[in-house]
Each structure stands twice: as C-alpha cells, then as structure tokens.
Short mmCIF file of C-alpha atoms in Angstrom, two decimals:
data_model
loop_
_atom_site.label_atom_id
_atom_site.label_comp_id
_atom_site.label_asym_id
_atom_site.label_seq_id
_atom_site.Cartn_x
_atom_site.Cartn_y
_atom_site.Cartn_z
CA MET A 1 -42.01 -42.99 -35.77
CA GLU A 2 -39.28 -45.65 -35.70
CA ILE A 3 -39.91 -46.50 -39.36
CA GLU A 4 -39.78 -42.81 -40.36
CA GLY A 5 -36.49 -42.41 -38.46
CA LEU A 6 -34.93 -45.41 -40.19
CA VAL A 7 -36.07 -44.18 -43.60
CA HIS A 8 -34.55 -40.79 -42.89
CA THR A 9 -31.26 -42.41 -41.82
CA PHE A 10 -31.07 -44.44 -45.04
CA GLU A 11 -31.72 -41.29 -47.07
CA VAL A 12 -28.79 -39.53 -45.37
CA LEU A 13 -26.48 -42.49 -46.00
CA GLU A 14 -27.53 -42.60 -49.63
CA LEU A 15 -26.72 -38.90 -50.05
CA ALA A 16 -23.31 -39.44 -48.48
CA LYS A 17 -22.55 -42.23 -50.94
CA ARG A 18 -23.41 -39.95 -53.86
CA GLY A 19 -21.10 -37.22 -52.51
CA GLU A 20 -23.93 -34.75 -52.07
CA GLU A 21 -24.33 -32.30 -49.15
CA THR A 22 -25.68 -34.08 -46.07
CA SER A 23 -26.11 -31.15 -43.63
CA PHE A 24 -29.55 -30.90 -42.05
CA ASP A 25 -31.16 -29.58 -38.90
CA VAL A 26 -31.13 -32.59 -36.60
CA THR A 27 -33.15 -30.95 -33.83
CA THR A 28 -35.92 -29.85 -36.20
CA GLN A 29 -36.13 -32.94 -38.42
CA MET A 30 -35.57 -35.66 -35.78
CA TRP A 31 -36.90 -34.18 -32.49
CA GLY A 32 -39.08 -31.28 -33.61
CA PRO A 33 -39.27 -27.56 -32.68
CA ARG A 34 -39.79 -28.23 -28.94
CA ALA A 35 -36.33 -29.78 -28.66
CA SER A 36 -34.78 -26.74 -30.36
CA THR A 37 -36.46 -24.41 -27.85
CA ALA A 38 -35.24 -26.55 -24.93
CA VAL A 39 -31.65 -26.45 -26.20
CA SER A 40 -31.83 -22.65 -26.50
CA LEU A 41 -33.11 -22.37 -22.93
CA ILE A 42 -30.33 -24.63 -21.66
CA LEU A 43 -27.68 -22.54 -23.43
CA SER A 44 -29.16 -19.31 -22.05
CA TYR A 45 -29.21 -20.74 -18.53
CA PHE A 46 -25.61 -21.92 -18.87
CA SER A 47 -24.51 -18.46 -20.07
CA LEU A 48 -26.31 -16.82 -17.14
CA CYS A 49 -24.63 -19.18 -14.66
CA CYS A 50 -21.19 -18.41 -16.12
CA SER A 51 -21.80 -14.66 -15.82
CA ALA A 52 -22.93 -15.02 -12.20
CA LEU A 53 -19.91 -17.18 -11.38
CA LEU A 54 -17.57 -14.61 -12.94
CA ILE A 55 -19.09 -11.81 -10.83
CA ILE A 56 -18.72 -13.92 -7.67
CA LEU A 57 -15.05 -14.63 -8.45
CA VAL A 58 -14.31 -10.93 -9.06
CA LYS A 59 -15.97 -9.94 -5.76
CA TYR A 60 -14.11 -12.69 -3.94
CA TYR A 61 -10.78 -11.49 -5.36
CA GLU A 62 -11.53 -7.89 -4.33
CA ASN A 63 -12.42 -8.94 -0.79
CA LEU A 64 -9.35 -11.15 -0.58
CA SER A 65 -7.05 -8.34 -1.72
CA SER A 66 -8.65 -5.94 0.76
CA LEU A 67 -8.15 -8.41 3.62
CA VAL A 68 -4.51 -8.86 2.64
CA SER A 69 -4.00 -5.08 2.53
CA ILE A 70 -5.61 -4.60 5.93
CA SER A 71 -3.63 -7.36 7.64
CA THR A 72 -0.20 -6.41 6.24
CA CYS A 73 1.97 -3.29 6.39
CA ALA A 74 2.09 -1.25 3.17
CA VAL A 75 5.80 -0.41 3.52
CA ALA A 76 7.69 -2.43 0.90
CA THR A 77 10.43 -3.75 3.20
CA CYS A 78 8.24 -4.40 6.25
CA SER A 79 7.42 -8.02 7.06
CA ASN A 80 4.81 -7.32 9.73
CA TYR A 81 1.39 -8.82 9.22
CA TYR A 82 -1.53 -9.41 11.55
CA ARG A 83 -1.21 -13.17 12.17
CA LYS A 84 2.50 -12.88 12.90
CA MET A 85 2.30 -9.82 15.19
CA LYS A 86 -1.15 -10.16 16.80
CA ASP A 87 0.39 -11.23 20.14
CA LYS A 88 2.80 -8.25 20.13
CA ASN A 89 0.08 -5.56 19.98
CA VAL A 90 1.30 -4.09 16.71
CA ILE A 91 -1.01 -1.27 15.61
CA TYR A 92 -1.86 -0.60 11.95
CA HIS A 93 -2.77 2.95 10.97
CA LYS A 94 -5.14 3.93 8.17
CA PHE A 95 -4.07 6.37 5.49
CA SER A 96 -5.11 9.97 6.04
CA VAL A 97 -8.14 11.53 4.37
CA CYS A 98 -5.93 14.42 3.27
CA PRO A 99 -4.80 13.86 -0.37
CA ASN A 100 -1.49 15.68 0.08
CA LEU A 101 -0.61 13.66 3.18
CA ASN A 102 -1.61 10.46 1.38
CA LYS A 103 0.90 11.22 -1.37
CA ILE A 104 3.66 11.53 1.23
CA TRP A 105 2.66 8.26 2.90
CA ILE A 106 2.58 6.47 -0.45
CA SER A 107 6.03 7.83 -1.36
CA LYS A 108 7.40 6.55 1.96
CA CYS A 109 6.14 3.01 1.26
CA LYS A 110 8.31 2.69 -1.89
CA ARG A 111 6.03 0.07 -3.47
CA GLN A 112 6.22 -0.59 -7.20
CA GLY A 113 2.53 -1.33 -7.70
CA HIS A 114 -0.62 0.61 -6.91
CA ILE A 115 -1.55 1.13 -3.26
CA ASN A 116 -5.26 1.09 -2.47
CA ILE A 117 -5.41 3.67 0.32
CA LYS A 118 -8.93 2.53 1.19
CA TYR A 119 -7.60 -0.73 2.61
CA ALA A 120 -3.84 -0.12 3.01
CA ARG A 121 -2.26 0.23 6.47
CA ILE A 122 1.14 1.25 7.88
CA CYS A 123 2.24 -0.32 11.15
CA ILE A 124 3.48 1.42 14.30
CA ASP A 125 7.11 0.44 13.63
CA HIS A 126 7.46 3.30 11.13
CA PHE A 127 6.42 6.15 13.45
CA ARG A 128 8.22 7.97 16.26
CA PRO A 129 6.79 8.39 19.79
CA SER A 130 6.39 12.10 19.03
CA ASP A 131 3.95 11.20 16.24
CA TYR A 132 1.33 10.18 18.82
CA MET A 133 -0.93 12.28 21.01
CA ASP A 134 -0.35 12.33 24.75
CA GLY A 135 -3.20 10.49 26.47
CA ILE A 136 -3.18 12.56 29.68
CA ARG A 137 -6.57 11.31 30.84
CA ASN A 138 -5.69 7.62 30.65
CA ARG A 139 -2.27 8.29 32.16
CA LEU A 140 -3.76 10.08 35.18
CA LEU A 141 -6.33 7.33 35.66
CA GLY A 142 -3.66 4.64 35.38
CA LEU A 143 -5.26 3.11 32.30
CA ASN A 144 -3.58 1.76 29.21
CA GLN A 145 -2.75 4.66 26.93
CA LYS A 146 -4.38 4.30 23.53
CA LYS A 147 -2.08 5.06 20.62
CA ILE A 148 -3.74 7.94 18.77
CA ILE A 149 -1.68 9.16 15.86
CA LYS A 150 -1.44 12.88 15.13
CA PRO A 151 -3.28 14.12 12.01
CA ASP A 152 -0.06 15.40 10.42
CA ALA A 153 2.16 12.43 11.31
CA VAL A 154 4.40 11.00 8.58
CA PRO A 155 6.23 7.62 8.59
CA SER A 156 9.93 8.27 9.22
CA VAL A 157 11.43 5.13 10.81
CA ASN A 158 12.52 1.78 9.30
CA LEU A 159 11.74 2.87 5.75
CA PRO A 160 13.10 1.43 2.48
CA LEU A 161 16.46 2.73 1.26
CA GLN A 162 16.66 5.63 -1.16
CA ASP A 163 18.57 5.46 -4.45
CA ASN A 164 21.74 6.72 -2.76
CA GLY A 165 21.59 3.98 -0.12
CA GLU A 166 20.23 6.14 2.71
CA ASP A 167 16.82 6.00 4.29
CA ASP A 168 14.85 9.11 5.17
CA SER A 169 15.51 8.82 8.89
CA GLY A 170 19.28 8.49 8.31
CA ARG A 171 19.31 11.43 5.95
CA SER A 172 17.42 13.68 8.37
CA GLU A 173 19.75 12.63 11.19
CA ARG A 174 22.78 13.49 9.08
CA LYS A 175 21.30 16.89 8.21
CA ARG A 176 20.62 17.54 11.88
CA LYS A 177 24.24 16.74 12.82
CA ILE A 178 25.55 18.99 10.05
CA SER A 179 23.31 21.80 11.23
CA ILE A 180 24.53 21.39 14.82
CA TRP A 181 28.15 21.35 13.66
CA GLN A 182 27.66 24.53 11.62
CA GLU A 183 26.02 26.28 14.57
CA THR A 184 28.89 25.20 16.82
CA LYS A 185 31.46 26.57 14.36
CA ILE A 186 29.65 29.91 14.23
CA LYS A 187 29.51 30.09 18.04
CA LEU A 188 33.23 29.27 18.33
CA LYS A 189 34.04 31.93 15.76
CA CYS A 190 32.01 34.50 17.69
CA LEU A 191 33.77 33.55 20.94
CA ARG A 192 37.16 33.96 19.28
CA LEU A 193 36.18 37.37 17.95
CA LYS A 194 34.97 38.45 21.38
CA LYS A 195 38.20 37.23 22.97
CA ALA A 196 40.27 39.08 20.38
CA CYS A 197 38.28 42.27 20.97
CA VAL A 198 38.78 42.04 24.74
CA THR A 199 42.54 41.43 24.33
CA THR A 200 42.89 44.40 21.97
CA ALA A 201 41.01 46.68 24.36
CA MET A 202 43.26 45.69 27.30
CA GLU A 203 46.59 46.13 25.44
CA PRO A 204 46.92 49.99 25.92
CA PHE A 205 46.22 49.68 29.64
CA THR A 206 48.82 46.95 30.02
CA THR A 207 51.43 48.87 28.00
CA SER A 208 51.02 52.11 29.95
CA LYS A 209 51.29 50.28 33.26
CA THR A 210 54.53 48.64 32.13
CA GLU A 211 56.04 51.96 31.07
CA ASN A 212 55.29 53.53 34.46
CA ILE A 213 57.12 50.70 36.17
#
C-alpha cells in the first residue's frame, strides 16, 4: 500500500510539471469508498446539530423576550420592572381578552414597536382607585384587600405625552373643568334671569304704593 501511494504521488507531481489537470478524487483513490461514506455521515451529523442549535437559540430568545415583557411595564415612559419594585408590592395587570379593549390599552402604551399582548403587562401606577373592584368580603374580615381590576378598566394615569404635549389624564381633567365652568355660567345666567323677572313683577306694586303716599 505504501509503495502504491508513493507511485500515485509521483504521478500527480509529474502531471503538475507538464501543466496538465491534476484534480482527482482523493477520498476515492487514496482512502476508498468507505472514507467517502464516513465524510458524508459526518457532514450530515454536523448539519443536523446546527439545525438543532438554531431551534434552541430561537426558543431561548422567545422565552427571554416573554420574561422581559412579563417583568416590565408595557407603558413606554414607565421604568417599573419586577426586580426594582418587588419590595413595593407593585401589581402588573394582563391585557384584556377583549380585542377592542386591547386596542385601547396598546394605544395608551405609546410604544413604537409591536406589543405581544400574550406576555405584556401594565403596572398599577397607570390605573385609578375607581378602576378596581371593592373587596367587601376581605374588608369586613379585616384581611388584605386583593386588587382586582374591573373588566372595562383603561389606563389613564402617568401615561406618555400626546403630540400636543398633554397626557390623557391632563386632557380629561381640563375638559372636566371646562364642563364645570360652562355649567356654572348657565346656572348664573338662569339666576340673573330669575332675579330680573322677580324685579319686573314687583315694579307695578312698588309704583302704585308710592303714588298713594
């Protein structure tokens, strides 16, 4: 075998000197068909391992992103996350199963990217006390009242600014004040009209009394 290998090597060198083509199947001519089969098996095994590793990395990334979504608040300007606020009993609420309500919640978050509502959470800092159910039973028993959010609750506190520089809570408060002011103006106008009517009705009586005197 050694002599045949040396002879084959000299033949290749001789072809190279003549400038002729020297390509040949090394695995078949030097090691035989068994070596070629082994190399194919190794390449197939390597490809299978790469595919499995890629799947594992994708699953790991999905789980990591879901854990990040669960442990942080979905509102763009909120810095609350589980490790930071775990000693302060900050509650994180799941998104509603109602598609229409989910759209409202997503719009309140003001995030540029996609929000995965399966894992996303909004913390308690963005809800009012009126957004929670009254735990009468626990209150009567003197137990800690569990924060149960109402099915139709919508985040309305500490939200990102709108394009005009106002947040939703500030805008609603301004509308409420305007409404109160308008109602007050109408009431004052009605009082003035009533007073004018009473004065007009009393004028003939006052005039006749003066003439008699």
